[in-house]
Amino acid sequence: MRKFILFFVAGVFSLSLAAQDGTFSTLPSVSVKDLRGNTISSGSFENDGRPIIISFWATWCKPCIAELNAIRDMYPDWVEETGVKLIAISIDDARNAARVRPFVLGQGWEYEVYLDENSDLRRALNVNNPPHTFLLNGNKEIVWQHNGYVPGDEDVLYELVEKLAAGQTIK
Amino acid sequence: MKHLLFVCLGFSITLSNSLFAQEGDPPKSKGELHGNFQSDFQYYFRDPAIDPTGEFFPDERFLAAGFTNLIYSQGDFQAGIRYENYQNNLLGLPEGFRGQGIPYRFIRFQKDGLEITAGNFYEQFGSGMILRAFEERGLGLDNAFDGVRLRYSPFKGLYMKGLVGRQRLYFETTEGIVRGADAELNWNESFSRFQNSKWLITTGASFVSKFEPANNPFLNLPQNVGAYGGRLVLQNGGFSWSNEYTYKINDPSEDNNYIFKSGEGFLSVLTYSRPRLGVMVAFKRLDDMSFRSQRTAQEIDAQINFLPPTTRLHTYTLPALYPYAVQPMGEISRQAEITYTFPRKSFFGGKYGTTIAVNFSDAYSLNATFLDERPITDDPDGPTTVAGTQGYTSDFFSTGQVKFFQDFNFEIKKTFNKKWKGTFTYLNFHYNQEVLEKGVTHRDIFSREGSYDSQELLYIQAGVVELLYKIKPRHSLRMEFQGMFLRDIEYERTENRGDWVMALFEYSISPGWFFAIQNSFNYGNPDPDKRLHYTLGSLGYTLKTTRFQLNYGRQMEGIFCVGGICRVVPPSNGITLTVTSNF
């Protein structure tokens, strides 16, 4: 029995590795909360056919904050040039959840921010550690993802956003 | 094994379904399989300087641990498993994780507002003070339920949950059974007359009970223990005020020395936010609030609830050496924080803006009056015990005589120009070493001399300068300089590690590479043999969604962040390779 399971796991694992490369044809529908406590399904994230960036972060994660602060300074230009929308998903637990709204406003972020307190969306998207960034095309297909942040990553991300906005595919 | 078959069957059926669906007419939704993978491999060196007797040097010399998650989803259906293996678990993580298996598997489907999960699941009611099952890999914590959960929303704004199950305890489950129900009502979503109200109102209520057989010959232990709680969130404009209260009936356990006192928890957080300004004040009171599905469980095992800390979590290497841990047996804590961003082109903002954050928190014992112990035998003058008594009484609003922790810190973030950014942090801690590191209780300190004069507090100051220099596009250098200093008086009285300095240099090339080297020097250790350098080199490479990281050197215990990822690591000397991937 155990052998069977291991075989099964290994089989499925290799199959999926061959078949997929971190691309999702649909975003999983999981309930998250906005900063006012309203429940919203991740399936209803919308940007009228333009690209969406989904960034997993936490108030205790310095590289996450560095990334979102780096984007903050350029975000108005990004929106104007490509129509992109950044959705920041906080995975802060009960310890920091109440801190998120004052933190976000205090940093001057103009992103759409949601709370994923029970990490339901994080698990549905198999996020190991923040920061973790997903890029969705106009059809809300996840076409790219990246784990971690080093300065300059925001420029790489934006080049991809520009390609998507121009109707090109990225691979 | 039956469960596993069940899951595998579920997988096969849905896989074949999706295959068939793809061949036929255009399917409603295509099935997708995704997952992630992590493996850590660690080879240890014998290091007499940090471990003179070799007690921490593992017999295996080489340890490896890892996991793979697989989630299959198609439309409203989801199924998943996690395979874990520990050969054996890495140093500093719980040794209960040994061997390999599939401790996590579930099937879930959604229909007409109803969501059903069978198998393993994570859950949280309110702030988690009454129930929270979660996973914290860095700590080796996973108290997932194995059972059934229903979530139902009969109309927009009302969210109900019910669950029953046993909690994960390494590769087994606890003997105790947990039952829970929670309902949350968002008034503005539910009722049309509140739809355009300036006030936003959310109310919630929970009930949780546990059953664990008892056959203690001396104490009449309750087999069923119930807890209930309510919460209220009020918002108006920039203000938000959330409150939660939890009451637990008598729950004698190893944690509270088998006293029959009931438990209480209260948490209140008030925030004010507007663009560029955030303010938060918080108050928390815990009284006998440890709640586990196994009476004898210790540390992080079998916890039903999660008691949220109300102190700031520090992640810089040196300040992280003095973290605060919540005292479930009794604590009163307060916190206040202000974050403000000066606008660009203002006097303090400069060309690029400046962000400041000031934070204060403290934690004290309850103001408790200890009750008399009872004699163990029939002899009234014989030995006594607290087990079976009410233990103590406490005053709700006043803080107690033992100081656990205090933290004052401020942070200034400044962008100087296109090349240079800096973050400057000052921290000041009062740290009760006996309580936070040695597990000495409030009662112990009280009964020691009948006074509170002999508390072992450490007074710590620390400063951190973090600089980021953009050398050219995609090439950057990040530097940290840290210093942490104890007040002189502690050197004689307490066991402490004295003063530290630390420097870190991290060179990164976006998007693929980083190299880092850091050295922490414990030059002020009272023991000259322990005035050591902890040097650590790291190399990381990211290929699409796969990431490799190699560390070499001495590591202190603490939260360790490098190359953009944070995790909790144990003290050791060796080579570590970490591979993570998503697909």
mmCIF file of N, CA and C in Angstrom, chain A residues 1 5-6 8-9 12-13 16-17 20-26 33 35-39 60 62-63 65 69 73 93-95 98-99 101-102 105-107 117-118 120 123 125-126 128-132 145-147 149-154 156 159, chain B residues 1 4-5 11 32-37 67 71 83 102 122-124 127 132 151 156 159 184 186 189 200 235 237-238 269 271 273-276 278 280 309 311 313 315-316 337 341 344 413 468 470 474 476 508 510-511 544-545 547 564 580 582-583:
data_model
loop_
_atom_site.group_PDB
_atom_site.id
_atom_site.type_symbol
_atom_site.label_atom_id
_atom_site.label_comp_id
_atom_site.label_asym_id
_atom_site.label_seq_id
_atom_site.Cartn_x
_atom_site.Cartn_y
_atom_site.Cartn_z
ATOM 1 N N MET A 1 0.837 -1.207 0.000
ATOM 2 C CA MET A 1 0.000 0.000 0.000
ATOM 3 C C MET A 1 0.872 1.258 0.000
ATOM 4 N N ILE A 5 1.259 4.241 -2.817
ATOM 5 C CA ILE A 5 1.055 5.674 -2.608
ATOM 6 C C ILE A 5 2.266 6.463 -3.083
ATOM 7 N N LEU A 6 3.444 5.948 -2.733
ATOM 8 C CA LEU A 6 4.656 6.647 -3.142
ATOM 9 C C LEU A 6 4.736 6.707 -4.658
ATOM 10 N N PHE A 8 2.265 6.566 -6.679
ATOM 11 C CA PHE A 8 1.222 7.482 -7.124
ATOM 12 C C PHE A 8 1.703 8.936 -7.031
ATOM 13 N N VAL A 9 2.277 9.254 -5.846
ATOM 14 C CA VAL A 9 2.749 10.629 -5.628
ATOM 15 C C VAL A 9 3.826 10.984 -6.635
ATOM 16 N N VAL A 12 2.303 11.387 -10.199
ATOM 17 C CA VAL A 12 1.560 12.633 -10.363
ATOM 18 C C VAL A 12 2.516 13.817 -10.381
ATOM 19 N N PHE A 13 3.530 13.727 -9.520
ATOM 20 C CA PHE A 13 4.513 14.803 -9.381
ATOM 21 C C PHE A 13 5.236 15.021 -10.714
ATOM 22 N N SER A 16 2.969 16.329 -13.464
ATOM 23 C CA SER A 16 2.619 17.738 -13.375
ATOM 24 C C SER A 16 3.826 18.612 -13.691
ATOM 25 N N LEU A 17 5.007 18.149 -13.323
ATOM 26 C CA LEU A 17 6.203 18.927 -13.635
ATOM 27 C C LEU A 17 6.341 19.065 -15.138
ATOM 28 N N GLN A 20 3.168 21.412 -16.407
ATOM 29 C CA GLN A 20 2.918 22.780 -16.021
ATOM 30 C C GLN A 20 4.162 23.450 -15.471
ATOM 31 N N ASP A 21 4.169 24.745 -15.560
ATOM 32 C CA ASP A 21 5.329 25.500 -15.126
ATOM 33 C C ASP A 21 4.852 26.694 -14.323
ATOM 34 N N GLY A 22 4.054 26.423 -13.305
ATOM 35 C CA GLY A 22 3.582 27.513 -12.463
ATOM 36 C C GLY A 22 2.513 28.359 -13.113
ATOM 37 N N THR A 23 1.933 27.877 -14.206
ATOM 38 C CA THR A 23 0.863 28.645 -14.834
ATOM 39 C C THR A 23 -0.469 28.023 -14.464
ATOM 40 N N PHE A 24 -1.426 28.877 -14.086
ATOM 41 C CA PHE A 24 -2.764 28.412 -13.749
ATOM 42 C C PHE A 24 -3.689 28.966 -14.826
ATOM 43 N N SER A 25 -4.577 28.119 -15.349
ATOM 44 C CA SER A 25 -5.501 28.681 -16.334
ATOM 45 C C SER A 25 -6.631 29.434 -15.641
ATOM 46 N N THR A 26 -6.879 29.133 -14.373
ATOM 47 C CA THR A 26 -7.847 29.950 -13.628
ATOM 48 C C THR A 26 -7.297 30.220 -12.233
ATOM 49 N N LYS A 33 -10.696 38.752 2.883
ATOM 50 C CA LYS A 33 -11.416 39.915 3.389
ATOM 51 C C LYS A 33 -10.733 41.194 2.949
ATOM 52 N N LEU A 35 -9.997 45.391 3.615
ATOM 53 C CA LEU A 35 -9.540 46.043 4.845
ATOM 54 C C LEU A 35 -10.697 46.562 5.684
ATOM 55 N N ARG A 36 -11.933 46.476 5.156
ATOM 56 C CA ARG A 36 -13.119 46.867 5.910
ATOM 57 C C ARG A 36 -13.837 45.651 6.481
ATOM 58 N N GLY A 37 -13.283 44.464 6.240
ATOM 59 C CA GLY A 37 -13.896 43.260 6.806
ATOM 60 C C GLY A 37 -14.937 42.612 5.913
ATOM 61 N N ASN A 38 -15.109 43.114 4.673
ATOM 62 C CA ASN A 38 -16.065 42.483 3.763
ATOM 63 C C ASN A 38 -15.433 41.264 3.112
ATOM 64 N N THR A 39 -16.224 40.221 2.952
ATOM 65 C CA THR A 39 -15.723 38.984 2.365
ATOM 66 C C THR A 39 -15.822 39.051 0.841
ATOM 67 N N TRP A 60 5.574 41.624 8.811
ATOM 68 C CA TRP A 60 6.864 41.270 9.427
ATOM 69 C C TRP A 60 7.923 40.905 8.401
ATOM 70 N N LYS A 62 10.426 41.888 5.758
ATOM 71 C CA LYS A 62 11.120 43.078 5.263
ATOM 72 C C LYS A 62 11.273 43.105 3.747
ATOM 73 N N PRO A 63 11.686 41.994 3.118
ATOM 74 C CA PRO A 63 11.805 42.051 1.662
ATOM 75 C C PRO A 63 10.474 42.361 0.966
ATOM 76 N N ILE A 65 8.103 44.298 2.125
ATOM 77 C CA ILE A 65 7.848 45.730 2.272
ATOM 78 C C ILE A 65 8.783 46.516 1.355
ATOM 79 N N ASN A 69 7.353 48.925 -1.408
ATOM 80 C CA ASN A 69 7.772 50.327 -1.355
ATOM 81 C C ASN A 69 8.479 50.752 -2.643
ATOM 82 N N ASP A 73 6.701 53.951 -5.520
ATOM 83 C CA ASP A 73 7.173 55.190 -6.129
ATOM 84 C C ASP A 73 6.873 55.249 -7.626
ATOM 85 N N ASP A 93 -1.209 36.907 10.377
ATOM 86 C CA ASP A 93 -2.177 36.166 11.178
ATOM 87 C C ASP A 93 -2.802 37.112 12.192
ATOM 88 N N ALA A 94 -3.508 36.527 13.145
ATOM 89 C CA ALA A 94 -4.230 37.318 14.128
ATOM 90 C C ALA A 94 -3.325 38.324 14.835
ATOM 91 N N ARG A 95 -2.047 37.960 14.982
ATOM 92 C CA ARG A 95 -1.121 38.849 15.678
ATOM 93 C C ARG A 95 -1.100 40.235 15.054
ATOM 94 N N ALA A 98 -4.921 43.305 12.606
ATOM 95 C CA ALA A 98 -5.493 44.627 12.880
ATOM 96 C C ALA A 98 -4.526 45.740 12.500
ATOM 97 N N ARG A 99 -3.242 45.388 12.420
ATOM 98 C CA ARG A 99 -2.215 46.377 12.073
ATOM 99 C C ARG A 99 -2.182 46.688 10.585
ATOM 100 N N ARG A 101 -4.301 47.576 8.118
ATOM 101 C CA ARG A 101 -4.872 48.781 7.502
ATOM 102 C C ARG A 101 -4.064 50.030 7.861
ATOM 103 N N PRO A 102 -3.800 50.287 9.176
ATOM 104 C CA PRO A 102 -2.969 51.462 9.462
ATOM 105 C C PRO A 102 -1.586 51.371 8.832
ATOM 106 N N LEU A 105 -1.892 52.236 4.968
ATOM 107 C CA LEU A 105 -2.122 53.662 4.744
ATOM 108 C C LEU A 105 -0.915 54.470 5.189
ATOM 109 N N GLY A 106 -0.306 54.049 6.308
ATOM 110 C CA GLY A 106 0.872 54.748 6.821
ATOM 111 C C GLY A 106 2.033 54.724 5.835
ATOM 112 N N GLN A 107 2.158 53.627 5.072
ATOM 113 C CA GLN A 107 3.231 53.525 4.078
ATOM 114 C C GLN A 107 2.888 54.289 2.807
ATOM 115 N N GLU A 117 -6.200 35.684 6.324
ATOM 116 C CA GLU A 117 -5.796 35.358 7.693
ATOM 117 C C GLU A 117 -5.598 33.865 7.937
ATOM 118 N N ASN A 118 -6.415 33.047 7.316
ATOM 119 C CA ASN A 118 -6.291 31.608 7.522
ATOM 120 C C ASN A 118 -5.393 30.967 6.462
ATOM 121 N N ASP A 120 -5.809 30.569 3.393
ATOM 122 C CA ASP A 120 -6.526 29.715 2.438
ATOM 123 C C ASP A 120 -6.063 29.952 0.997
ATOM 124 N N ARG A 123 -2.444 28.772 0.463
ATOM 125 C CA ARG A 123 -2.333 27.328 0.234
ATOM 126 C C ARG A 123 -2.861 26.950 -1.144
ATOM 127 N N LEU A 125 -2.667 28.553 -3.776
ATOM 128 C CA LEU A 125 -1.679 28.908 -4.795
ATOM 129 C C LEU A 125 -0.291 28.343 -4.471
ATOM 130 N N ASN A 126 -0.214 27.499 -3.436
ATOM 131 C CA ASN A 126 1.040 26.831 -3.071
ATOM 132 C C ASN A 126 2.195 27.796 -2.797
ATOM 133 N N ASN A 128 4.998 29.129 -0.627
ATOM 134 C CA ASN A 128 5.815 28.668 0.498
ATOM 135 C C ASN A 128 6.084 29.792 1.483
ATOM 136 N N ASN A 129 6.800 30.789 1.008
ATOM 137 C CA ASN A 129 7.212 31.912 1.849
ATOM 138 C C ASN A 129 6.987 33.219 1.103
ATOM 139 N N PRO A 130 6.620 34.286 1.819
ATOM 140 C CA PRO A 130 6.554 35.587 1.157
ATOM 141 C C PRO A 130 7.957 36.170 1.055
ATOM 142 N N PRO A 131 8.223 37.115 0.134
ATOM 143 C CA PRO A 131 7.275 37.598 -0.866
ATOM 144 C C PRO A 131 7.132 36.609 -2.018
ATOM 145 N N HIS A 132 5.946 36.554 -2.573
ATOM 146 C CA HIS A 132 5.701 35.686 -3.718
ATOM 147 C C HIS A 132 4.769 36.448 -4.650
ATOM 148 N N GLN A 145 5.223 33.523 -12.203
ATOM 149 C CA GLN A 145 5.318 33.754 -10.762
ATOM 150 C C GLN A 145 6.767 33.764 -10.325
ATOM 151 N N HIS A 146 6.984 34.412 -9.186
ATOM 152 C CA HIS A 146 8.360 34.584 -8.723
ATOM 153 C C HIS A 146 8.383 34.590 -7.198
ATOM 154 N N ASN A 147 9.385 33.946 -6.658
ATOM 155 C CA ASN A 147 9.524 33.857 -5.214
ATOM 156 C C ASN A 147 10.715 34.697 -4.766
ATOM 157 N N TYR A 149 12.530 38.497 -3.221
ATOM 158 C CA TYR A 149 12.715 39.821 -3.809
ATOM 159 C C TYR A 149 14.149 40.278 -3.606
ATOM 160 N N VAL A 150 14.776 40.707 -4.673
ATOM 161 C CA VAL A 150 16.017 41.471 -4.560
ATOM 162 C C VAL A 150 15.799 42.765 -5.346
ATOM 163 N N PRO A 151 16.469 43.852 -4.912
ATOM 164 C CA PRO A 151 16.238 45.132 -5.589
ATOM 165 C C PRO A 151 16.483 44.985 -7.087
ATOM 166 N N GLY A 152 15.616 45.556 -7.875
ATOM 167 C CA GLY A 152 15.724 45.435 -9.328
ATOM 168 C C GLY A 152 14.694 44.472 -9.899
ATOM 169 N N ASP A 153 14.164 43.568 -9.036
ATOM 170 C CA ASP A 153 13.134 42.636 -9.500
ATOM 171 C C ASP A 153 11.904 43.369 -10.027
ATOM 172 N N GLU A 154 11.651 44.555 -9.456
ATOM 173 C CA GLU A 154 10.470 45.297 -9.898
ATOM 174 C C GLU A 154 10.604 45.727 -11.365
ATOM 175 N N VAL A 156 12.208 43.961 -13.709
ATOM 176 C CA VAL A 156 11.948 42.744 -14.488
ATOM 177 C C VAL A 156 10.443 42.520 -14.585
ATOM 178 N N GLU A 159 8.775 44.937 -17.029
ATOM 179 C CA GLU A 159 8.981 44.595 -18.445
ATOM 180 C C GLU A 159 7.946 43.567 -18.895
ATOM 181 N N MET B 1 -5.009 4.046 6.677
ATOM 182 C CA MET B 1 -4.856 3.539 5.326
ATOM 183 C C MET B 1 -6.144 3.685 4.522
ATOM 184 N N LEU B 4 -6.400 7.046 3.120
ATOM 185 C CA LEU B 4 -5.515 7.264 1.989
ATOM 186 C C LEU B 4 -6.134 6.718 0.714
ATOM 187 N N LEU B 5 -6.695 5.533 0.845
ATOM 188 C CA LEU B 5 -7.347 4.928 -0.310
ATOM 189 C C LEU B 5 -8.420 5.852 -0.855
ATOM 190 N N PHE B 11 -8.761 11.186 -6.231
ATOM 191 C CA PHE B 11 -7.840 11.715 -7.223
ATOM 192 C C PHE B 11 -8.039 11.041 -8.576
ATOM 193 N N GLU B 32 -7.021 21.172 -12.895
ATOM 194 C CA GLU B 32 -5.622 21.572 -12.839
ATOM 195 C C GLU B 32 -4.951 20.963 -11.625
ATOM 196 N N LEU B 33 -3.705 20.608 -11.810
ATOM 197 C CA LEU B 33 -2.927 20.055 -10.713
ATOM 198 C C LEU B 33 -1.739 20.964 -10.441
ATOM 199 N N HIS B 34 -1.630 21.397 -9.190
ATOM 200 C CA HIS B 34 -0.512 22.253 -8.818
ATOM 201 C C HIS B 34 0.070 21.788 -7.500
ATOM 202 N N GLY B 35 1.234 22.311 -7.211
ATOM 203 C CA GLY B 35 1.829 21.924 -5.939
ATOM 204 C C GLY B 35 3.080 22.717 -5.647
ATOM 205 N N ASN B 36 3.684 22.395 -4.532
ATOM 206 C CA ASN B 36 4.985 22.967 -4.226
ATOM 207 C C ASN B 36 5.842 21.925 -3.542
ATOM 208 N N PHE B 37 7.091 22.281 -3.370
ATOM 209 C CA PHE B 37 8.079 21.310 -2.926
ATOM 210 C C PHE B 37 9.153 22.061 -2.156
ATOM 211 N N PHE B 67 8.992 18.381 2.100
ATOM 212 C CA PHE B 67 7.575 18.076 1.876
ATOM 213 C C PHE B 67 7.198 18.397 0.433
ATOM 214 N N ILE B 71 -2.220 19.787 -5.066
ATOM 215 C CA ILE B 71 -3.636 20.155 -5.005
ATOM 216 C C ILE B 71 -4.225 20.014 -6.399
ATOM 217 N N TYR B 83 2.923 15.036 1.176
ATOM 218 C CA TYR B 83 3.864 14.003 1.585
ATOM 219 C C TYR B 83 4.993 14.689 2.336
ATOM 220 N N ILE B 102 2.037 10.554 4.774
ATOM 221 C CA ILE B 102 1.100 11.531 4.221
ATOM 222 C C ILE B 102 0.173 11.964 5.340
ATOM 223 N N TYR B 122 -7.240 23.542 7.958
ATOM 224 C CA TYR B 122 -6.812 24.575 8.904
ATOM 225 C C TYR B 122 -7.980 25.527 9.096
ATOM 226 N N GLU B 123 -8.109 26.090 10.270
ATOM 227 C CA GLU B 123 -9.264 26.947 10.529
ATOM 228 C C GLU B 123 -8.931 27.960 11.609
ATOM 229 N N GLN B 124 -9.652 29.069 11.585
ATOM 230 C CA GLN B 124 -9.480 30.099 12.602
ATOM 231 C C GLN B 124 -10.827 30.735 12.887
ATOM 232 N N SER B 127 -10.038 36.063 16.169
ATOM 233 C CA SER B 127 -8.597 36.311 16.204
ATOM 234 C C SER B 127 -7.823 35.024 16.484
ATOM 235 N N ARG B 132 -7.715 28.004 16.615
ATOM 236 C CA ARG B 132 -6.927 28.242 15.419
ATOM 237 C C ARG B 132 -6.056 27.034 15.127
ATOM 238 N N ARG B 151 -18.738 24.911 5.901
ATOM 239 C CA ARG B 151 -18.863 26.375 5.900
ATOM 240 C C ARG B 151 -20.112 26.675 5.096
ATOM 241 N N LYS B 156 -25.699 36.728 1.789
ATOM 242 C CA LYS B 156 -24.492 37.547 1.860
ATOM 243 C C LYS B 156 -24.414 38.259 3.207
ATOM 244 N N TYR B 159 -21.886 34.257 7.766
ATOM 245 C CA TYR B 159 -20.926 33.194 7.472
ATOM 246 C C TYR B 159 -20.881 32.245 8.663
ATOM 247 N N GLU B 184 -20.485 34.534 11.887
ATOM 248 C CA GLU B 184 -20.099 35.935 11.778
ATOM 249 C C GLU B 184 -21.137 36.660 10.932
ATOM 250 N N ASN B 186 -21.982 40.249 9.111
ATOM 251 C CA ASN B 186 -21.592 41.578 8.653
ATOM 252 C C ASN B 186 -22.884 42.343 8.372
ATOM 253 N N GLU B 189 -23.377 44.145 4.968
ATOM 254 C CA GLU B 189 -23.601 43.269 3.822
ATOM 255 C C GLU B 189 -25.002 42.653 3.886
ATOM 256 N N LEU B 200 -19.828 50.783 10.148
ATOM 257 C CA LEU B 200 -19.718 49.406 9.662
ATOM 258 C C LEU B 200 -19.687 48.507 10.894
ATOM 259 N N GLN B 235 -16.638 50.222 12.788
ATOM 260 C CA GLN B 235 -15.790 51.099 11.986
ATOM 261 C C GLN B 235 -16.576 52.326 11.578
ATOM 262 N N GLY B 237 -15.454 55.905 9.311
ATOM 263 C CA GLY B 237 -14.407 56.712 8.698
ATOM 264 C C GLY B 237 -13.061 56.034 8.860
ATOM 265 N N GLY B 238 -12.080 56.759 9.378
ATOM 266 C CA GLY B 238 -10.750 56.190 9.538
ATOM 267 C C GLY B 238 -10.607 55.322 10.773
ATOM 268 N N VAL B 269 -8.536 46.236 20.027
ATOM 269 C CA VAL B 269 -7.597 46.970 19.183
ATOM 270 C C VAL B 269 -8.324 48.136 18.519
ATOM 271 N N THR B 271 -7.804 51.306 15.868
ATOM 272 C CA THR B 271 -6.876 51.864 14.883
ATOM 273 C C THR B 271 -7.495 53.088 14.216
ATOM 274 N N SER B 273 -6.689 55.255 10.575
ATOM 275 C CA SER B 273 -5.848 55.332 9.381
ATOM 276 C C SER B 273 -6.384 56.362 8.408
ATOM 277 N N ARG B 274 -5.469 57.077 7.825
ATOM 278 C CA ARG B 274 -5.778 57.883 6.641
ATOM 279 C C ARG B 274 -4.517 57.847 5.787
ATOM 280 N N PRO B 275 -4.615 58.276 4.516
ATOM 281 C CA PRO B 275 -3.427 58.171 3.679
ATOM 282 C C PRO B 275 -2.194 58.764 4.363
ATOM 283 N N ARG B 276 -1.138 58.009 4.412
ATOM 284 C CA ARG B 276 0.169 58.349 4.976
ATOM 285 C C ARG B 276 0.214 58.326 6.504
ATOM 286 N N GLY B 278 -0.988 56.020 10.034
ATOM 287 C CA GLY B 278 -1.632 54.881 10.679
ATOM 288 C C GLY B 278 -1.354 54.906 12.165
ATOM 289 N N MET B 280 -2.296 52.789 15.942
ATOM 290 C CA MET B 280 -2.918 51.620 16.539
ATOM 291 C C MET B 280 -2.662 51.604 18.041
ATOM 292 N N PRO B 309 0.249 37.529 20.126
ATOM 293 C CA PRO B 309 1.143 38.445 20.829
ATOM 294 C C PRO B 309 0.774 39.883 20.475
ATOM 295 N N THR B 311 3.047 42.352 20.778
ATOM 296 C CA THR B 311 4.316 43.064 20.699
ATOM 297 C C THR B 311 4.762 43.018 19.242
ATOM 298 N N LEU B 313 7.003 42.144 16.134
ATOM 299 C CA LEU B 313 7.906 41.050 15.782
ATOM 300 C C LEU B 313 9.147 41.646 15.119
ATOM 301 N N THR B 315 12.755 41.326 13.178
ATOM 302 C CA THR B 315 13.405 40.330 12.331
ATOM 303 C C THR B 315 14.894 40.600 12.102
ATOM 304 N N TYR B 316 15.406 41.753 12.546
ATOM 305 C CA TYR B 316 16.861 41.934 12.450
ATOM 306 C C TYR B 316 17.536 40.926 13.386
ATOM 307 N N GLU B 337 1.238 52.128 18.351
ATOM 308 C CA GLU B 337 2.119 52.286 17.189
ATOM 309 C C GLU B 337 1.623 53.404 16.283
ATOM 310 N N THR B 341 4.117 58.818 6.933
ATOM 311 C CA THR B 341 4.983 59.099 5.793
ATOM 312 C C THR B 341 4.919 60.588 5.487
ATOM 313 N N ARG B 344 6.485 63.870 -0.122
ATOM 314 C CA ARG B 344 7.642 64.283 -0.924
ATOM 315 C C ARG B 344 7.714 65.795 -0.976
ATOM 316 N N LYS B 413 12.679 55.450 7.700
ATOM 317 C CA LYS B 413 13.009 54.949 6.356
ATOM 318 C C LYS B 413 13.130 56.138 5.435
ATOM 319 N N LEU B 468 20.849 50.543 1.380
ATOM 320 C CA LEU B 468 20.734 49.875 0.081
ATOM 321 C C LEU B 468 21.345 50.777 -0.964
ATOM 322 N N LYS B 470 22.165 51.059 -5.004
ATOM 323 C CA LYS B 470 21.962 50.520 -6.357
ATOM 324 C C LYS B 470 23.184 50.843 -7.186
ATOM 325 N N ARG B 474 19.771 46.591 -11.826
ATOM 326 C CA ARG B 474 19.718 45.178 -11.421
ATOM 327 C C ARG B 474 20.861 44.723 -10.526
ATOM 328 N N SER B 476 22.679 45.448 -6.937
ATOM 329 C CA SER B 476 22.558 46.267 -5.735
ATOM 330 C C SER B 476 23.320 45.643 -4.578
ATOM 331 N N SER B 508 23.241 41.520 -4.801
ATOM 332 C CA SER B 508 22.269 40.769 -5.583
ATOM 333 C C SER B 508 22.191 41.266 -7.013
ATOM 334 N N SER B 510 19.500 41.048 -9.930
ATOM 335 C CA SER B 510 18.120 40.682 -10.240
ATOM 336 C C SER B 510 18.065 40.095 -11.647
ATOM 337 N N PRO B 511 17.228 39.076 -11.909
ATOM 338 C CA PRO B 511 16.350 38.433 -10.954
ATOM 339 C C PRO B 511 16.922 37.145 -10.362
ATOM 340 N N LYS B 544 13.230 30.609 -12.561
ATOM 341 C CA LYS B 544 11.774 30.674 -12.648
ATOM 342 C C LYS B 544 11.153 30.509 -11.258
ATOM 343 N N THR B 545 10.481 29.392 -11.005
ATOM 344 C CA THR B 545 9.845 29.261 -9.692
ATOM 345 C C THR B 545 10.618 28.321 -8.784
ATOM 346 N N ARG B 547 14.036 27.643 -6.486
ATOM 347 C CA ARG B 547 14.995 28.459 -5.791
ATOM 348 C C ARG B 547 15.958 27.567 -5.026
ATOM 349 N N GLY B 564 15.985 37.873 0.579
ATOM 350 C CA GLY B 564 14.572 38.135 0.385
ATOM 351 C C GLY B 564 13.632 37.121 0.997
ATOM 352 N N THR B 580 13.421 24.991 -3.050
ATOM 353 C CA THR B 580 11.968 25.135 -3.040
ATOM 354 C C THR B 580 11.498 25.302 -4.471
ATOM 355 N N ASN B 582 7.678 25.597 -7.068
ATOM 356 C CA ASN B 582 6.222 25.610 -7.267
ATOM 357 C C ASN B 582 5.932 25.136 -8.666
ATOM 358 N N PHE B 583 4.806 24.490 -8.817
ATOM 359 C CA PHE B 583 4.440 24.076 -10.171
ATOM 360 C C PHE B 583 2.933 24.048 -10.293
#
